[in-house]
Coordinates of C-alpha atoms and ligand atoms in Angstrom, one line a residue:
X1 CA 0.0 0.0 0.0
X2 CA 0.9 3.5 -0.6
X3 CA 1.0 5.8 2.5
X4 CA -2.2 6.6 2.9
X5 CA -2.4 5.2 6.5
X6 CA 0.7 8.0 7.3
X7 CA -0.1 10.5 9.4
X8 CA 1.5 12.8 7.5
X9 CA -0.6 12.0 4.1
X10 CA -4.2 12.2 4.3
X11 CA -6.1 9.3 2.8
X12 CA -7.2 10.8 0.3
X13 CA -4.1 11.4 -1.5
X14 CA -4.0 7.3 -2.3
X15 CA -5.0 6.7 -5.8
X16 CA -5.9 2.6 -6.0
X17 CA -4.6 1.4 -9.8
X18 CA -7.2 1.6 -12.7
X19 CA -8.0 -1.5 -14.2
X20 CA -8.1 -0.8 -17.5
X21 CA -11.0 -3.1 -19.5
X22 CA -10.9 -0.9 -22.5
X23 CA -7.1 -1.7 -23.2
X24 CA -7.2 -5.1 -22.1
X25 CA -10.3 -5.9 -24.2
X26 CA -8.6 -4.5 -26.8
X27 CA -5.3 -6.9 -26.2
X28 CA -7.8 -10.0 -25.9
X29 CA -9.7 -9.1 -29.5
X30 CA -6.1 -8.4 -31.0
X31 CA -4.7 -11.6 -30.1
X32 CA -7.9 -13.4 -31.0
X33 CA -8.3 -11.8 -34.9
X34 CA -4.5 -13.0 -34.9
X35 CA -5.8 -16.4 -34.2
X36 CA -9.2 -16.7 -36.3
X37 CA -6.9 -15.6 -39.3
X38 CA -4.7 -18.7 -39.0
X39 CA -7.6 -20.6 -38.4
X40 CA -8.8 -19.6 -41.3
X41 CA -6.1 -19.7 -44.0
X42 CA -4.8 -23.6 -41.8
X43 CA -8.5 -24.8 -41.6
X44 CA -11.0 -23.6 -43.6
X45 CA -12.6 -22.5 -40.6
X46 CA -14.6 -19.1 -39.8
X47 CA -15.7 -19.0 -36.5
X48 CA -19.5 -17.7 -37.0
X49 CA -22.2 -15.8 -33.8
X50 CA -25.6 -15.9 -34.4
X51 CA -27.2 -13.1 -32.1
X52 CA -31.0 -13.4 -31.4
X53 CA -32.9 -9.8 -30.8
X54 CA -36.5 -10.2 -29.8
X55 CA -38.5 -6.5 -29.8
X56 CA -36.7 -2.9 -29.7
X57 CA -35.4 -2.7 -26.2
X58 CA -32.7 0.1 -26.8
X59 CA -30.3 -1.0 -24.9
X60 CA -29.9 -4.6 -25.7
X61 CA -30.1 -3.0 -29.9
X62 CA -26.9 -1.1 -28.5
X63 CA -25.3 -4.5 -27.5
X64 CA -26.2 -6.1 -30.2
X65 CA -25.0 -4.0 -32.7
X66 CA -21.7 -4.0 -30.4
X67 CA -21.5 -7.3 -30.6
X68 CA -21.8 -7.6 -34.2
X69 CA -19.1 -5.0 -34.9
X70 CA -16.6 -6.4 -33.1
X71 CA -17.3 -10.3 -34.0
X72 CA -16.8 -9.3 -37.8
X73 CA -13.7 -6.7 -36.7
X74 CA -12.2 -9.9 -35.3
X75 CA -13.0 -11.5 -38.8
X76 CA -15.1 -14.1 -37.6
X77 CA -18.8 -14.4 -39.3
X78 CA -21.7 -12.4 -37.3
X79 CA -25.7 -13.6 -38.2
X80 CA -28.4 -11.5 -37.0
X81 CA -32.2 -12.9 -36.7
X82 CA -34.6 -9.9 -35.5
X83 CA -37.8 -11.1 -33.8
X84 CA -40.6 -8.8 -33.2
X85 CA -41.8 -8.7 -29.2
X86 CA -44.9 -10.4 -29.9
X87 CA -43.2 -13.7 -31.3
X88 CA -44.4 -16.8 -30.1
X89 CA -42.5 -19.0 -27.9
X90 CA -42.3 -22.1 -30.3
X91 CA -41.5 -19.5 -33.4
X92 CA -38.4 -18.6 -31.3
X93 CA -37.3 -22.4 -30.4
X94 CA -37.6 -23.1 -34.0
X95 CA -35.1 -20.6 -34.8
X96 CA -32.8 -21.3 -32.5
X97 CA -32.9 -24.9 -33.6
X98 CA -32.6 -23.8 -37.1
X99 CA -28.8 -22.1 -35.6
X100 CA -28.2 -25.5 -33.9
X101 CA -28.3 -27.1 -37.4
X102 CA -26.5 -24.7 -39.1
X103 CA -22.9 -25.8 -39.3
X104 CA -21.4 -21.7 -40.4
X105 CA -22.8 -21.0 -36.7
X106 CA -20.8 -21.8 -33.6
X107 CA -22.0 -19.8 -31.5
X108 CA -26.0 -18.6 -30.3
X109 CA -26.7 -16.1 -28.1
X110 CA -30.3 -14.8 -27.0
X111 CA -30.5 -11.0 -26.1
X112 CA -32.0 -11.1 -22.8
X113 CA -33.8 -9.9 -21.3
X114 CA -37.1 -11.8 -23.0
X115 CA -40.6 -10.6 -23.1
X116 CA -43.0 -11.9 -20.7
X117 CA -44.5 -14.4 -23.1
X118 CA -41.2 -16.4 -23.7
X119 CA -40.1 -18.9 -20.8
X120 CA -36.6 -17.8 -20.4
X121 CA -34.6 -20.4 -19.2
X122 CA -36.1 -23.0 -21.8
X123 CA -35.2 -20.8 -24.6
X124 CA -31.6 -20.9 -23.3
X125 CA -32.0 -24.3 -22.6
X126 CA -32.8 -25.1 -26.4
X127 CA -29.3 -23.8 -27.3
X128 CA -27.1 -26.5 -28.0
X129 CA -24.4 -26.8 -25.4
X130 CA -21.3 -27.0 -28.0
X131 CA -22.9 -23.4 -29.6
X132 CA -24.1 -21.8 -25.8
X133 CA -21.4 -18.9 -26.1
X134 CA -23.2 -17.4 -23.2
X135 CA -22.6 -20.5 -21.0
X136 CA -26.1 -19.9 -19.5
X137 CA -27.6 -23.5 -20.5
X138 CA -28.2 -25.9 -17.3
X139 CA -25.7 -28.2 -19.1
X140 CA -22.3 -25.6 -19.0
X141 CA -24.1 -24.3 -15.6
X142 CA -23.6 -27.9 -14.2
X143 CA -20.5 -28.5 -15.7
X144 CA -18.7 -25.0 -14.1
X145 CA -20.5 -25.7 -11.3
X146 CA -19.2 -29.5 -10.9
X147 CA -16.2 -29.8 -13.0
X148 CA -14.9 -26.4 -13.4
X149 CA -15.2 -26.5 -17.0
X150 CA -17.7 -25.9 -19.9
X151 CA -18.4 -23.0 -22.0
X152 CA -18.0 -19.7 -19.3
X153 CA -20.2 -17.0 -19.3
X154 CA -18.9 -13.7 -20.5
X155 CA -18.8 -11.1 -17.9
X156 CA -17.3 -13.5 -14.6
X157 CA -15.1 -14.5 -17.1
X158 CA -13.7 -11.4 -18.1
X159 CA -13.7 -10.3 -14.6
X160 CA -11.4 -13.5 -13.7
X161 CA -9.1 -12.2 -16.8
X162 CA -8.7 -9.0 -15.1
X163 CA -8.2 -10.5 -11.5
X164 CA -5.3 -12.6 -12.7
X165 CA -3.4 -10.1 -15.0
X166 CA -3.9 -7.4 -12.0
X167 CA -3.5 -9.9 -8.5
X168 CA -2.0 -13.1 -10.1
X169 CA -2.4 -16.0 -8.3
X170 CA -5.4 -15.7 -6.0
X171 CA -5.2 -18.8 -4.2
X172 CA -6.3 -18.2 -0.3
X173 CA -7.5 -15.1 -1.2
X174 CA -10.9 -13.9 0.5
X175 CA -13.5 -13.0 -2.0
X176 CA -17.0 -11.3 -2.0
X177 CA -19.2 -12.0 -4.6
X178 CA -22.2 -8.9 -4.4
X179 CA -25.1 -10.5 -6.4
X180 CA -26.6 -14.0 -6.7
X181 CA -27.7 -13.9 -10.6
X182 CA -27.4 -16.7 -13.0
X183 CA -25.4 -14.0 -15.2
X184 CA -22.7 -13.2 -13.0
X185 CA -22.7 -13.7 -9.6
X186 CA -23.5 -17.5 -9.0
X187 CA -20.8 -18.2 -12.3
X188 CA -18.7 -15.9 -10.6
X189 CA -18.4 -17.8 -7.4
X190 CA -17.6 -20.7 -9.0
X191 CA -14.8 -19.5 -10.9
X192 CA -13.0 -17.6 -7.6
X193 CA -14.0 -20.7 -5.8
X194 CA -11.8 -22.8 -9.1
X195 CA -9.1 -20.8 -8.4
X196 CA -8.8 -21.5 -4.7
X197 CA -10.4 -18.6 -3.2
X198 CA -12.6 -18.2 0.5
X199 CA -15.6 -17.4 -1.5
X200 CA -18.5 -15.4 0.0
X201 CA -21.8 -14.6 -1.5
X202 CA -23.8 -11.4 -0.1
X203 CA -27.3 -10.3 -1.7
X204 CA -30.1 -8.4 -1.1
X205 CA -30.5 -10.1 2.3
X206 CA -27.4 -9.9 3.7
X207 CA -27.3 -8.7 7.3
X208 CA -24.0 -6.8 7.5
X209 CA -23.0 -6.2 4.0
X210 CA -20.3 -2.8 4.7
X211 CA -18.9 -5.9 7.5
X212 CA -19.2 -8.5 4.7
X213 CA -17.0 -6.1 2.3
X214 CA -14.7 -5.2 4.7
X215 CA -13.4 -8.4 5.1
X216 CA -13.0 -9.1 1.4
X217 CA -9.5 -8.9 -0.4
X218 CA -11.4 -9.2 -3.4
X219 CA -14.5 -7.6 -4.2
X220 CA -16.9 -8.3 -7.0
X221 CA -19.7 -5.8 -6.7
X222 CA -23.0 -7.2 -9.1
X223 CA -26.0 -6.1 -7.2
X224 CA -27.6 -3.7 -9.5
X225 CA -28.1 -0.7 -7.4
X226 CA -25.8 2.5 -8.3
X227 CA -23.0 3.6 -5.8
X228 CA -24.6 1.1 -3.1
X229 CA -20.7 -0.2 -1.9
X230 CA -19.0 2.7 -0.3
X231 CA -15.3 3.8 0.0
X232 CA -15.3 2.9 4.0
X233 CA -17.1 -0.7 3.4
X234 CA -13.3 -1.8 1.3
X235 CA -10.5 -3.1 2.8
X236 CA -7.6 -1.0 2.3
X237 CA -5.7 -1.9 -0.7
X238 CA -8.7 -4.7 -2.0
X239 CA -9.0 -5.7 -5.7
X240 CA -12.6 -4.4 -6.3
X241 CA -14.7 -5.3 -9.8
X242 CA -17.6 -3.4 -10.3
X243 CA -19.9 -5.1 -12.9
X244 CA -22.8 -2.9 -12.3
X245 CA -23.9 -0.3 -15.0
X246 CA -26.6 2.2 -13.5
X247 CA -27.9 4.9 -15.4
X248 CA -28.8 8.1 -13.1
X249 CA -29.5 11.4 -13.4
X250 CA -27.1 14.1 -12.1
X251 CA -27.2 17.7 -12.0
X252 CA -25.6 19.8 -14.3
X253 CA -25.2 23.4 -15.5
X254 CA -27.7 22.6 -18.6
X255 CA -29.7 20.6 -16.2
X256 CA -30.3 17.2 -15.0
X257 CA -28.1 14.7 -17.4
X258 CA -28.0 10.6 -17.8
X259 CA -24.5 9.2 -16.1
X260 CA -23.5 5.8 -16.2
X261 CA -22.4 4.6 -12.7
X262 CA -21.6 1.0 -11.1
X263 CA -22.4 -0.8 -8.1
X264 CA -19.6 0.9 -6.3
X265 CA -19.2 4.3 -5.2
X266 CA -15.8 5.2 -7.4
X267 CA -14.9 8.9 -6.0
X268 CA -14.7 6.9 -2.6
X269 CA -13.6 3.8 -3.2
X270 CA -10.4 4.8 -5.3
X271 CA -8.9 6.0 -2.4
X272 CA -9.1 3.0 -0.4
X273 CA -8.7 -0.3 -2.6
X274 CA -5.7 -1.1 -3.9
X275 CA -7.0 -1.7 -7.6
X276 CA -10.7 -0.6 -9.4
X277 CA -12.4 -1.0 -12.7
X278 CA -13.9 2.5 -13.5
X279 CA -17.5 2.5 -15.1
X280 CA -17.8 3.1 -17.9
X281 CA -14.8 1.2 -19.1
X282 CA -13.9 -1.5 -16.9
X283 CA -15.8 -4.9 -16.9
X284 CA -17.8 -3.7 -20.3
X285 CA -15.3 -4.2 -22.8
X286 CA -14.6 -7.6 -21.7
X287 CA -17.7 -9.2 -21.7
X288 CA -17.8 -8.7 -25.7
X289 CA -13.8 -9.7 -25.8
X290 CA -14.7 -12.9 -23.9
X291 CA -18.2 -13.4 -25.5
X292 CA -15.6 -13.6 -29.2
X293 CA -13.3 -15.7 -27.7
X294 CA -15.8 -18.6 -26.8
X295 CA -17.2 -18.6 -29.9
X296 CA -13.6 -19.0 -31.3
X297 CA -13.2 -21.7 -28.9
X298 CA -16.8 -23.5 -29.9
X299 CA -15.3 -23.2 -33.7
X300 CA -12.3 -24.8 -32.9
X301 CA -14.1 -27.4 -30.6
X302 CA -17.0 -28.2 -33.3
X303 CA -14.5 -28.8 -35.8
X304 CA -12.2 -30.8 -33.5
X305 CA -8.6 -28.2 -33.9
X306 CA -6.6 -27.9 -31.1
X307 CA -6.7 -24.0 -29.6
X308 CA -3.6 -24.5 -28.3
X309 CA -1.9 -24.9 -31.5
X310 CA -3.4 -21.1 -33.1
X311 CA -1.6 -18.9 -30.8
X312 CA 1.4 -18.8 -32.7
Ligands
GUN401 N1 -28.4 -9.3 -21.4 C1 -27.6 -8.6 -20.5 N2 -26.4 -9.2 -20.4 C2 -26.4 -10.3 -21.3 C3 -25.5 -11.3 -21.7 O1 -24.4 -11.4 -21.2 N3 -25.9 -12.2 -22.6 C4 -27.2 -12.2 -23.1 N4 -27.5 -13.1 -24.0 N5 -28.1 -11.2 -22.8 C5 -27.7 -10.3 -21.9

């Protein structure tokens, strides 16, 4: 730690590291282009993601589109089906078992959230494991949960990327996951808890959740509710990941305007923990960057190469 527990410095002068998603997303999609172009010109093989978008919700449009960008800036193939809001439930599981069939697809994802009509988790469930780039199907679910393997799901595992380039080894460390979700937190867990960690999940009923964080040398904050985690709940010098991205309204000279803020109350926080991922800019990035890698990995896996043998 820096000196921020001298007398002669005030605390506030500490400045934890930033982790810096943006760039490291940007290293991850970098390498990976690097590798879909071998597999291409050795194999034959273009890694293809089929992304499913079911009504106009603007913000999962904005992912979307995101996602398609950077799949084809990777060089890999990107499909998109569009499904109006009213779509039946059995129209949808058709389509997605047309992807299944479709050998130039390797990867499916489903925009979430779903309308009302649609039963979620069978919908997910009707993705076929091999192509569930999300890793949200019962079948990867059980096998992280179980075996520690299976396709990951995006954002815990870009959050595990960033734990190990910026901690290392985290064995014995103690972590708090904030946040039970299928998504992220329960995945999450698992993963901290594969890499030898004291895992603890806190939620919404959590008795002492500032005591709960205090404890933790690494925080992972995905609870949904904007600045909740204050500077004086985190250990001094703690690794904190802050998945959340809140939208709110803040004052300004031209009057009130939209801000993007996480789970964890930055302004505070950087001046205790030891590391932070900023919002926007931190955990984002990499969700997309891992979201491309697995469906390099399915690719490689479906057509039975060896990933190992592209990264040169
Ligand atoms: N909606 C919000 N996050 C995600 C995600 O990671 N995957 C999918 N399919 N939908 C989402």
């Amino acid at each position: 730690m820096p000196e921020s527990g001298s007398k002669m410095t005030p605390a506030t002068t500490h400045q934890a590291r930033l982790i810096d998603g943006r760039a490291m997303a940007m290293r991850v999609r970098a390498e990976l282009a690097r590798q879909v172009a071998t597999l291409i010109t050795r194999h034959r093989v273009t890694p293809g993601l089929a992304a499913i978008l079911v009504g106009e919700d603007p913000a999962s449009q904005i992912y979307v589109r995101n996602k398609g960008r950077q799949t084809r800036e990777a060089g890999m193939q990107s499909f998109e089906t569009r499904l109006p809001a009213t779509v039946s439930q059995s129209d949808l599981l058709e389509h997605v078992a047309r992807l299944n069939e479709d050998p130039a697809v390797h990867g499916i994802l489903v925009q979430l959230p779903l309308p009302r009509q649609i039963d979620e988790l069978a919908v997910i469930d009707a993705i076929a494991p091999q192509k569930d780039v999300d890793g949200f199907s019962i079948i990867n679910t059980g096998l992280l949960a179980a075996r520690g393997m299976g396709m990951i799901p995006c954002t815990p595992l870009g959050c595990l990327l960033m734990l190990k380039e910026y901690v290392g080894d985290l064995s014995g460390q103690r972590a708090l996951v904030v946040g039970r979700s299928n998504i992220v937190g329960k995945p999450m867990a698992q993963l901290l808890l594969r890499e030898n960690c004291t895992v603890t999940i806190a939620h919404s009923r959590t008795r002492d959740l500032a005591e709960e964080c205090r404890r933790a040398d690494i925080l992972i904050a995905a609870i949904g509710k904007p600045r909740l985690i204050k500077g004086d709940w985190i250990r001094p010098g703690a690794t904190v990941i802050d998945v959340g991205i809140n939208r709110i309204s803040v004052p300004s000279p031209n009057g009130p305007r939209e801000k993007l803020v996480g789970d964890v109350d930055f302004d505070t926080a950087v001046h205790v923990a030891g590391a932070i991922t900023p919002v926007p800019g931190g955990v984002g990035p990499m969700t997309i960057a891992c979201l491309l890698r697995n469906t390099f990995t399915a690719a490689c896996a479906q057509n039975g190469i060896d990933t190992g043998q592209l990264s040169a």
